[in-house]
Coordinates of C-alpha atoms and ligand atoms in Angstrom, one line a residue:
M1 CA 119.2 88.5 112.5
E2 CA 121.5 88.9 115.4
T3 CA 120.2 91.9 117.4
T4 CA 122.1 91.2 120.7
D5 CA 124.6 93.9 119.7
F6 CA 121.8 96.5 119.3
A7 CA 120.1 98.9 121.7
V8 CA 117.2 101.0 120.5
A9 CA 116.7 104.8 121.1
I10 CA 113.3 106.3 120.5
M11 CA 113.3 110.1 120.2
A12 CA 110.0 111.2 121.9
A13 CA 110.8 114.4 123.7
G14 CA 109.5 117.0 121.2
K15 CA 106.5 119.1 121.7
G16 CA 104.8 118.7 118.4
T17 CA 104.3 122.4 117.9
R18 CA 102.8 121.9 114.4
L19 CA 99.9 119.9 115.9
K20 CA 98.6 122.9 117.9
S21 CA 97.5 120.5 120.6
K22 CA 97.9 120.4 124.4
R23 CA 98.5 116.7 124.2
P24 CA 102.1 115.7 123.6
K25 CA 102.6 114.6 120.0
V26 CA 103.7 111.0 120.8
L27 CA 100.5 110.4 122.8
H28 CA 98.2 111.3 119.9
E29 CA 96.6 108.2 118.5
V30 CA 96.5 106.5 115.2
G31 CA 94.7 103.2 114.8
G32 CA 93.5 103.6 118.4
R33 CA 96.9 103.5 119.9
A34 CA 99.4 106.2 120.9
L35 CA 102.1 106.9 118.3
L36 CA 104.8 106.0 120.9
M37 CA 103.1 102.7 121.7
H38 CA 103.3 101.7 118.1
V39 CA 107.0 102.5 117.9
I40 CA 107.8 100.7 121.2
A41 CA 105.9 97.6 119.9
A42 CA 108.0 97.6 116.8
A43 CA 111.2 98.0 118.8
K44 CA 110.2 95.2 121.2
S45 CA 109.9 92.8 118.2
L46 CA 113.7 93.2 117.8
V47 CA 115.2 93.7 121.3
P48 CA 114.0 93.2 124.9
A49 CA 112.5 96.2 126.7
E50 CA 115.7 96.6 128.8
A51 CA 117.6 97.5 125.6
I52 CA 115.1 100.2 124.6
Y53 CA 115.7 103.8 125.7
C54 CA 112.9 106.3 125.3
I55 CA 114.0 109.9 125.2
V56 CA 111.3 112.0 126.8
G57 CA 111.0 115.7 127.6
H58 CA 107.9 117.7 126.8
E59 CA 105.3 116.6 129.3
A60 CA 107.7 113.8 130.3
E61 CA 105.7 112.6 133.3
R62 CA 102.6 112.2 131.2
V63 CA 104.4 110.4 128.4
Q64 CA 106.3 108.2 130.8
A65 CA 103.1 107.2 132.7
A66 CA 101.3 106.3 129.5
V67 CA 104.0 103.9 128.2
A68 CA 105.5 102.7 131.5
P69 CA 103.8 99.3 131.3
T70 CA 106.0 98.4 128.3
G71 CA 109.0 98.2 130.6
V72 CA 111.3 100.4 128.5
N73 CA 114.0 102.7 130.0
F74 CA 113.5 106.5 130.0
V75 CA 116.0 109.2 129.5
L76 CA 115.1 112.8 130.3
Q77 CA 115.8 115.6 127.7
E78 CA 114.7 118.5 129.8
V79 CA 115.1 121.2 127.2
Q80 CA 114.5 120.0 123.6
R81 CA 117.3 121.4 121.4
G82 CA 116.9 119.1 118.4
T83 CA 117.3 115.4 117.5
G84 CA 121.1 115.7 117.8
H85 CA 120.7 117.0 121.3
A86 CA 118.3 114.2 122.1
L87 CA 121.1 111.7 121.3
Q88 CA 123.7 113.8 123.2
I89 CA 121.5 113.3 126.3
L90 CA 121.3 109.6 125.6
K91 CA 125.0 109.4 125.2
A92 CA 125.6 111.0 128.6
A93 CA 123.1 108.7 130.3
L94 CA 124.5 105.6 128.7
E95 CA 128.1 106.5 129.6
I96 CA 127.1 106.9 133.2
S97 CA 124.8 103.9 133.5
T98 CA 126.3 101.1 131.4
A99 CA 129.7 99.6 131.7
E100 CA 129.7 98.6 128.1
L101 CA 128.1 100.6 125.4
P102 CA 125.9 98.6 122.9
K103 CA 127.8 98.1 119.7
H104 CA 125.0 99.4 117.5
L105 CA 122.2 101.8 118.0
L106 CA 118.9 101.6 116.2
V107 CA 117.4 105.1 116.4
L108 CA 113.6 105.5 115.9
S109 CA 111.4 108.6 115.8
G110 CA 108.4 108.6 118.2
D111 CA 106.3 110.2 115.5
V112 CA 106.9 107.6 112.7
P113 CA 104.4 105.0 114.0
L114 CA 103.6 102.7 111.1
I115 CA 107.1 101.2 110.9
R116 CA 107.0 97.5 110.5
P117 CA 109.3 95.1 112.4
E118 CA 110.3 93.4 109.2
T119 CA 111.6 96.7 107.8
L120 CA 113.6 97.4 110.9
A121 CA 115.1 94.0 110.7
E122 CA 116.1 94.6 107.1
L123 CA 117.7 97.9 108.1
C124 CA 119.8 96.3 110.8
D125 CA 120.8 93.5 108.5
L126 CA 122.0 95.8 105.8
H127 CA 123.8 97.9 108.4
L128 CA 125.8 94.9 109.6
R129 CA 126.4 93.6 106.0
E130 CA 127.6 96.9 104.8
R131 CA 129.8 97.4 107.9
A132 CA 128.3 101.0 107.8
A133 CA 128.9 103.7 110.4
M134 CA 125.3 104.9 109.7
T135 CA 122.5 103.3 107.7
I136 CA 119.5 105.5 106.9
L137 CA 116.0 104.3 106.2
T138 CA 114.5 106.3 103.3
A139 CA 111.4 106.4 101.0
V140 CA 110.3 108.2 97.9
P141 CA 106.8 109.6 98.5
D142 CA 104.7 111.5 96.0
D143 CA 105.4 114.7 97.8
P144 CA 108.7 115.0 99.7
T145 CA 108.1 118.5 100.9
G146 CA 108.9 119.1 104.6
Y147 CA 111.2 116.1 105.0
G148 CA 115.0 116.0 105.2
R149 CA 116.4 114.8 101.8
V150 CA 119.0 112.0 101.5
L151 CA 121.6 112.8 98.8
R152 CA 123.3 109.7 97.4
R153 CA 126.8 109.7 96.0
S154 CA 125.3 108.9 92.6
A155 CA 122.0 107.6 91.4
G156 CA 121.6 103.9 92.4
S157 CA 124.6 103.9 94.7
P158 CA 123.9 102.7 98.3
E159 CA 126.3 105.4 99.6
V160 CA 125.0 108.7 101.0
M161 CA 126.8 112.0 100.9
A162 CA 124.6 114.0 103.3
I163 CA 121.1 114.6 104.6
V164 CA 119.8 118.1 104.0
E165 CA 116.8 119.5 105.9
Q166 CA 113.9 121.1 103.9
K167 CA 114.8 124.6 104.9
S168 CA 118.4 124.2 103.9
L169 CA 117.8 122.8 100.5
K170 CA 119.5 124.7 97.7
P171 CA 117.2 125.5 94.7
D172 CA 118.7 122.7 92.6
Q173 CA 118.1 120.2 95.5
L174 CA 114.4 121.1 96.1
A175 CA 113.3 118.3 93.8
A176 CA 115.4 115.7 95.5
P177 CA 112.9 112.8 95.8
E178 CA 114.3 110.6 98.6
I179 CA 113.3 111.5 102.1
N180 CA 115.0 110.7 105.4
S181 CA 112.5 108.7 107.6
G182 CA 114.1 109.7 110.9
I183 CA 115.0 106.0 111.4
Y184 CA 118.7 105.0 111.4
C185 CA 121.2 102.4 112.5
F186 CA 124.5 103.7 113.9
E187 CA 127.7 102.1 115.0
T188 CA 127.5 103.6 118.5
A189 CA 131.1 104.6 118.8
A190 CA 131.0 106.4 115.4
L191 CA 127.8 108.3 116.4
F192 CA 129.1 109.2 119.8
S193 CA 132.4 110.5 118.4
K194 CA 130.4 113.1 116.3
L195 CA 127.6 114.2 118.6
D196 CA 129.6 116.8 120.6
L197 CA 130.8 118.4 117.3
L198 CA 127.2 119.2 116.1
S199 CA 126.3 122.9 115.8
T200 CA 123.1 124.9 115.9
D201 CA 124.1 126.9 112.8
N202 CA 121.0 126.2 110.8
P203 CA 117.6 127.8 110.1
H204 CA 116.0 126.1 113.2
G205 CA 118.9 126.8 115.5
E206 CA 118.8 123.2 116.7
F207 CA 121.3 120.3 116.9
Y208 CA 120.4 118.2 113.9
L209 CA 121.1 114.5 114.2
T210 CA 121.0 114.4 110.4
D211 CA 124.3 116.4 110.2
V212 CA 126.1 113.4 111.5
A213 CA 125.8 111.8 108.1
A214 CA 128.1 114.3 106.3
M215 CA 130.5 114.4 109.2
L216 CA 131.0 110.6 109.0
V217 CA 131.4 110.8 105.2
A218 CA 134.1 113.5 105.7
D219 CA 135.9 110.9 107.9
K220 CA 135.6 108.4 105.0
R221 CA 133.2 106.3 107.1
R222 CA 130.5 104.4 105.2
V223 CA 127.1 105.9 105.3
V224 CA 124.4 104.0 103.3
A225 CA 120.7 104.3 102.7
H226 CA 118.0 101.6 102.6
Q227 CA 114.7 102.4 100.8
A228 CA 111.7 101.0 102.6
A229 CA 109.3 98.8 100.5
S230 CA 106.2 100.9 101.3
V231 CA 106.1 104.7 101.7
D232 CA 103.3 104.8 104.3
E233 CA 105.3 103.0 106.9
V234 CA 107.9 105.7 107.2
L235 CA 105.7 108.7 107.0
G236 CA 105.9 111.1 109.9
A237 CA 103.0 112.8 111.7
N238 CA 103.8 116.4 112.2
T239 CA 100.2 117.8 111.7
I240 CA 96.7 116.5 112.5
A241 CA 96.1 116.0 108.8
E242 CA 99.2 113.8 108.5
M243 CA 98.2 111.9 111.6
M244 CA 94.7 111.2 110.1
H245 CA 96.4 110.0 106.9
L246 CA 98.4 107.5 108.9
D247 CA 95.3 106.5 110.9
Q248 CA 93.4 105.7 107.7
S249 CA 96.4 103.8 106.3
M250 CA 96.7 101.7 109.5
R251 CA 92.9 101.1 109.7
S252 CA 92.7 100.0 106.1
A253 CA 95.6 97.6 106.7
T254 CA 93.7 96.2 109.7
A255 CA 90.5 95.8 107.6
R256 CA 92.5 94.0 104.9
R257 CA 94.1 91.7 107.5
L258 CA 90.6 90.7 108.8
M259 CA 89.2 90.2 105.3
A260 CA 92.1 88.0 104.5
Q261 CA 91.1 85.9 107.5
G262 CA 87.6 85.4 106.2
V263 CA 85.7 88.3 107.7
T264 CA 83.3 90.2 105.4
I265 CA 83.4 94.0 105.8
F266 CA 81.1 96.0 103.6
R267 CA 82.5 99.4 102.7
P268 CA 85.6 99.0 104.9
D269 CA 86.5 102.6 104.2
T270 CA 83.5 103.6 106.4
C271 CA 84.5 101.4 109.4
V272 CA 86.8 102.3 112.2
I273 CA 88.7 99.2 113.4
D274 CA 91.5 99.4 115.9
A275 CA 94.8 97.5 115.2
E276 CA 94.4 95.0 118.1
V277 CA 90.8 93.9 117.2
E278 CA 90.3 90.2 116.5
V279 CA 87.4 88.9 114.5
A280 CA 86.8 85.2 113.5
P281 CA 85.8 84.0 110.0
D282 CA 82.3 84.3 108.6
T283 CA 81.4 87.3 110.6
V284 CA 79.8 90.1 108.6
I285 CA 80.4 93.7 109.4
E286 CA 78.1 96.3 107.9
P287 CA 79.1 99.9 106.9
F288 CA 79.8 102.5 109.6
V289 CA 80.7 100.1 112.4
Q290 CA 83.4 101.0 115.0
L291 CA 85.3 98.1 116.6
L292 CA 87.7 99.6 119.2
G293 CA 90.3 98.6 121.7
A294 CA 90.9 95.0 122.8
T295 CA 87.6 93.8 121.2
K296 CA 87.3 90.1 120.2
I297 CA 84.4 88.9 118.0
G298 CA 83.7 85.2 117.4
A299 CA 82.7 83.5 114.1
E300 CA 79.4 83.9 112.2
C301 CA 78.3 87.1 113.9
L302 CA 76.5 90.0 112.3
I303 CA 77.4 93.5 113.4
R304 CA 75.0 95.9 111.8
S305 CA 75.5 99.5 110.9
Y306 CA 76.2 102.3 113.4
S307 CA 77.2 100.1 116.2
V308 CA 80.2 100.9 118.4
V309 CA 81.9 98.0 120.2
Q310 CA 84.8 98.7 122.4
H311 CA 86.9 96.5 124.7
S312 CA 84.2 93.8 124.5
T313 CA 84.2 90.1 123.9
I314 CA 81.5 88.7 121.6
G315 CA 80.8 85.0 121.2
E316 CA 79.8 83.1 118.1
G317 CA 76.7 83.6 116.1
V318 CA 75.8 86.8 117.8
T319 CA 73.7 89.5 116.1
I320 CA 74.3 93.1 117.1
R321 CA 71.6 95.1 115.4
N322 CA 71.8 98.7 114.3
G323 CA 72.9 101.5 116.6
C324 CA 74.2 99.6 119.7
I325 CA 77.0 100.8 122.0
L326 CA 79.0 98.1 123.9
D327 CA 81.7 99.0 126.3
H328 CA 83.7 96.4 128.3
A329 CA 80.8 94.0 127.8
E330 CA 80.7 90.2 127.3
V331 CA 78.1 88.6 125.0
G332 CA 77.5 84.9 124.8
N333 CA 77.0 82.7 121.7
G334 CA 73.8 83.2 119.8
A335 CA 72.7 86.3 121.7
I336 CA 70.8 89.1 120.0
I337 CA 71.5 92.7 120.9
G338 CA 69.6 95.8 119.8
P339 CA 68.6 97.7 117.9
Y340 CA 69.7 100.7 120.0
A341 CA 70.9 98.9 123.1
H342 CA 73.6 100.2 125.4
L343 CA 75.7 97.6 127.2
R344 CA 77.9 99.5 129.7
P345 CA 80.9 98.1 131.6
E346 CA 80.6 94.7 133.3
S347 CA 77.5 93.7 131.3
R348 CA 77.5 89.9 130.8
I349 CA 74.8 88.8 128.4
G350 CA 74.4 85.0 128.4
E351 CA 74.0 82.6 125.5
Q352 CA 70.9 83.0 123.4
A353 CA 69.8 86.0 125.5
H354 CA 68.2 89.1 124.0
V355 CA 68.7 92.7 124.9
G356 CA 66.5 94.7 122.7
N357 CA 65.2 98.2 121.7
F358 CA 66.4 101.1 123.9
C359 CA 67.7 98.9 126.7
E360 CA 70.6 99.8 129.0
T361 CA 72.6 97.4 131.1
K362 CA 75.4 98.1 133.6
K363 CA 77.3 95.7 135.8
T364 CA 74.6 93.2 135.1
T365 CA 74.5 89.5 134.3
L366 CA 71.6 88.3 132.1
G367 CA 71.4 84.5 132.2
R368 CA 71.1 82.1 129.3
G369 CA 68.0 82.6 127.1
S370 CA 66.7 85.5 129.2
K371 CA 65.1 88.4 127.4
A372 CA 64.9 92.2 128.1
N373 CA 63.5 93.4 124.8
H374 CA 62.1 96.9 125.3
L375 CA 62.9 100.1 127.1
T376 CA 64.6 98.7 130.2
Y377 CA 67.3 99.7 132.6
L378 CA 69.2 96.9 134.3
G379 CA 71.9 98.1 136.7
D380 CA 73.8 96.1 139.4
A381 CA 71.6 93.1 138.6
I382 CA 72.2 89.3 138.6
I383 CA 69.5 87.7 136.5
G384 CA 69.0 84.0 136.0
E385 CA 68.1 81.9 133.0
G386 CA 64.9 81.9 131.0
V387 CA 63.8 85.2 132.6
N388 CA 61.4 87.5 130.8
V389 CA 61.9 91.2 131.7
G390 CA 58.9 93.1 130.5
A391 CA 58.9 96.4 128.6
G392 CA 59.9 99.4 130.7
V393 CA 61.2 97.5 133.7
I394 CA 63.7 99.5 135.8
T395 CA 66.1 98.4 138.5
C396 CA 66.2 101.3 141.0
N397 CA 69.8 100.6 142.0
Y398 CA 70.8 104.0 143.4
D399 CA 69.4 105.6 146.5
G400 CA 71.3 108.8 146.0
V401 CA 74.3 107.6 148.0
H402 CA 74.9 103.9 147.4
K403 CA 74.4 101.3 144.7
H404 CA 72.3 98.2 145.5
T405 CA 71.9 94.8 143.9
T406 CA 68.8 93.2 142.3
T407 CA 68.9 89.4 142.2
I408 CA 66.4 87.6 140.0
G409 CA 66.2 83.8 139.9
D410 CA 65.5 81.5 136.9
R411 CA 62.3 81.5 134.8
V412 CA 61.0 84.7 136.5
F413 CA 58.4 86.8 134.7
V414 CA 58.7 90.5 135.5
G415 CA 55.6 92.3 134.1
S416 CA 56.0 95.5 132.1
D417 CA 56.5 98.8 133.8
T418 CA 57.8 97.3 137.0
T419 CA 60.2 99.2 139.3
L420 CA 62.4 97.0 141.4
V421 CA 63.8 99.0 144.3
A422 CA 67.1 97.5 145.3
P423 CA 68.4 95.8 147.3
I424 CA 65.8 93.2 146.3
S425 CA 65.6 89.6 145.3
L426 CA 63.0 87.6 143.3
G427 CA 63.1 83.8 143.8
D428 CA 63.0 81.2 141.0
D429 CA 59.7 81.0 139.0
A430 CA 58.3 84.2 140.7
Y431 CA 55.7 86.4 138.8
V432 CA 55.5 90.1 139.1
G433 CA 52.3 91.8 137.9
A434 CA 52.7 94.7 135.4
G435 CA 53.0 98.2 136.8
S436 CA 54.3 97.1 140.2
C437 CA 56.7 99.0 142.4
L438 CA 58.4 96.3 144.5
T439 CA 60.4 97.1 147.6
K440 CA 60.4 93.7 149.4
P441 CA 61.8 90.3 148.4
V442 CA 59.5 87.9 146.5
P443 CA 59.9 84.2 147.4
A444 CA 60.3 81.5 144.8
G445 CA 57.1 80.6 142.9
A446 CA 55.1 83.6 144.3
L447 CA 53.1 86.3 142.6
A448 CA 53.8 89.8 143.7
L449 CA 52.0 92.9 142.6
T450 CA 51.4 96.4 144.0
R451 CA 48.8 97.5 141.6
P452 CA 45.9 99.7 143.0
P453 CA 42.5 98.1 142.3
Q454 CA 41.0 99.2 139.0
V455 CA 37.8 101.3 139.0
T456 CA 35.5 100.9 136.0
K457 CA 32.5 103.2 135.5
E458 CA 30.1 101.9 132.8
G459 CA 28.7 104.5 130.4
W460 CA 30.9 107.3 131.9
T461 CA 32.0 108.7 128.5
A462 CA 28.5 109.4 127.2
T463 CA 27.6 111.1 130.5
R464 CA 30.7 113.2 130.5
R465 CA 30.2 114.4 126.9
A466 CA 26.6 115.3 127.6
E467 CA 27.7 117.4 130.6
L468 CA 30.3 119.2 128.5
A469 CA 27.9 119.9 125.7
A470 CA 25.3 121.3 128.1
R471 CA 28.0 123.7 129.6
K472 CA 28.8 125.1 126.1
K473 CA 25.3 126.3 125.5
Ligands
LIG501 C1 113.2 114.9 111.3 C2 114.5 114.8 110.5 C3 114.1 114.9 109.0 C4 113.2 113.7 108.7 C5 112.0 113.7 109.6 C6 111.3 112.4 109.4 C7 116.1 116.0 111.9 C8 116.9 117.3 112.1 N1 115.3 116.0 110.9 O1 112.5 116.1 111.1 O2 115.4 114.8 108.3 O3 112.9 113.8 107.3 O4 112.4 113.7 111.0 O5 110.0 112.3 110.1 O6 116.3 115.1 112.7 N2 112.7 115.0 119.3 C9 113.3 114.9 120.5 N3 114.0 115.9 121.0 C10 114.2 117.1 120.4 C11 113.6 117.2 119.1 C12 112.9 116.2 118.6 O7 113.2 113.9 121.2 O8 114.9 118.0 120.9 C13 111.9 113.9 118.8 C14 110.5 114.4 118.4 O9 109.6 114.1 119.5 C15 110.1 113.5 117.3 C16 111.5 113.2 116.6 O10 112.5 113.5 117.5 O11 109.5 112.2 117.7 C17 111.6 114.0 115.3 O12 111.6 115.4 115.6 P1 110.8 116.4 114.7 O13 110.9 117.7 115.3 O14 109.4 115.9 114.4 O15 111.7 116.3 113.4 P2 111.2 116.6 111.9 O16 111.2 118.1 111.7 O17 110.0 115.8 111.5
LIG502 CA1 108.6 114.6 112.7

């Protein structure tokens, strides 16, 4: 499709009163991504960012900061007086800033996030084919209550007479099944010729963009409707409940995409998987797993129940046992994590390494084949290959003011219950006796221990018990 004649307007200035939330509506998330980011991504699949105009208003700075990296333009609608007013503001901005207006305008709603690029392309195609002044994307959901209704000239006709908002529906129109999605194509000149004629004479006291339909029809201009193939992709999110419905719809689509690519997901309805997550074939995901953000998982992994993996990269053949939390972590091929391990940001777990029960790592590299299997904290540490970190070992990385590094060479054995007071380094092949508190470097191949000598008193228990028994008499 030829989209060079199109610019895209995204209406995103509204407050979202019905959400009862401090956060601006378009920054609420479905599928792990802000509503507005979804809409911008769909727009960018058709036109370059320079041709996208995002109309912001309520908490404009916050909204703008959140989506600025996409490179779109912003237009400020300081007071929000309705969707028609949003386009009036855009009109004024375009007339000042561009020598030549775009021939057509695709208008999107910032709160209709599941819209697919294919559907937008179909809409634009139809708009051009029909030589329409306005083309409206519609759907027929189970319950149309709350939406504006699209009234066609006659059943089956592509031609539209008007869009009537819910509160203005006459009793005989209440059952009208076809809803306005809030997504339209306009011939820019036709739209702009009507915007200044809109009135606020309606139950909301707002300028309705939807009134433009009947105004164009009155001028004998062609206004047509295009029904979307799936209902969910045009549903709006005015309440938290609607938002969560869209979230579920998007996540089940993501799970279906992964399963189609060869990933096994048991009880996908219990898993929370963000849209951008990638998983390679033959990986198995158990119930109640969350995979969030830009997470990538290799082939033949097993992710067991109750684990949460976010913004992390997992190699091939990795097992993540139950109840692990991984955040901005990297895990090499064949590693085993958990149960109940917490890998915090900048944890890099090498190939075939193990991080086991109740272990925490932060900004730590654990070399190939190294093991920290029980009750350990490793922070700001660089650990070599083939190292054994005993149960209960702790890197004391923080002196109350600064963080310090622990460096451990290859094949080191750190006995259980050792505290390593950083900064400290242990050379290759060093041994540390259990229960030590080390404050000084250990050279390669050396044994270090700080254990007080053991005292053993033979027969002590019997003597003690006899004493106690004598006292009781
Ligand atoms: C709108 C349509 C309705 C349609 C529904 C689909 C109108 C009058 N009604 O109703 O026919 O069925 O969408 O979801 O257009 N916005 C601004 N500036 C404003 C007001 C709104 O930018 O002054 C933005 C909002 O942030 C939102 C979008 O426009 O992203 C739609 O506004 P909203 O108030 O949600 O309209 P609806 O009542 O849902
Ligand atoms: Ca809405």
